[in-house]
Amino acid sequence: MSSSQTSPQPPAINYVAGFLLVGLAWGLTTPFIRRAAKDHNPPAHPLLARDDVKASWIKSKLFGAFFAVVDLLRNPRYAVPLLINLTGSVWFFLLIGQAG
């Protein structure tokens, strides 16, 4: 069985539509992500007020960054557009993989 069978390629319009959807996912969600991050007021965390955390620059920066990320991801105004944006990135890599 040495017959060389190639799978049929989808029409080019499918790729164009896919890339347009990816562009929409990226372009339409970015302003919402920016606004949610800019307007975000994180609550105070008691762990950041502890003396041992205040005394260590590394601990204060690491815990501060961790709580900032967690607080943003808990905010649906930020998390939902981010999820759509990241889904667009996955679509993009899938499209690139199929096109090659």
C-alpha angles and dihedrals in degrees: 000000000000098000111135108225120182122199113242114259117232115247118273091246088069090059092046092050091046093052091046090053090049090051090050092049091052099039099044097046101045096075091050092050091049094048093047092049092046094048094043116121108188118209120244114265118215091216091064090056095057116114096234091053093047091050094055117065092198094050093048093050095044095047091043092052092045094052091044091055093044092048092050093048091051089056109089091202086066104028099053096053089042091054091050090047093050090047087056089054091053090049089051094054091045090052092048090050092052095045093055 
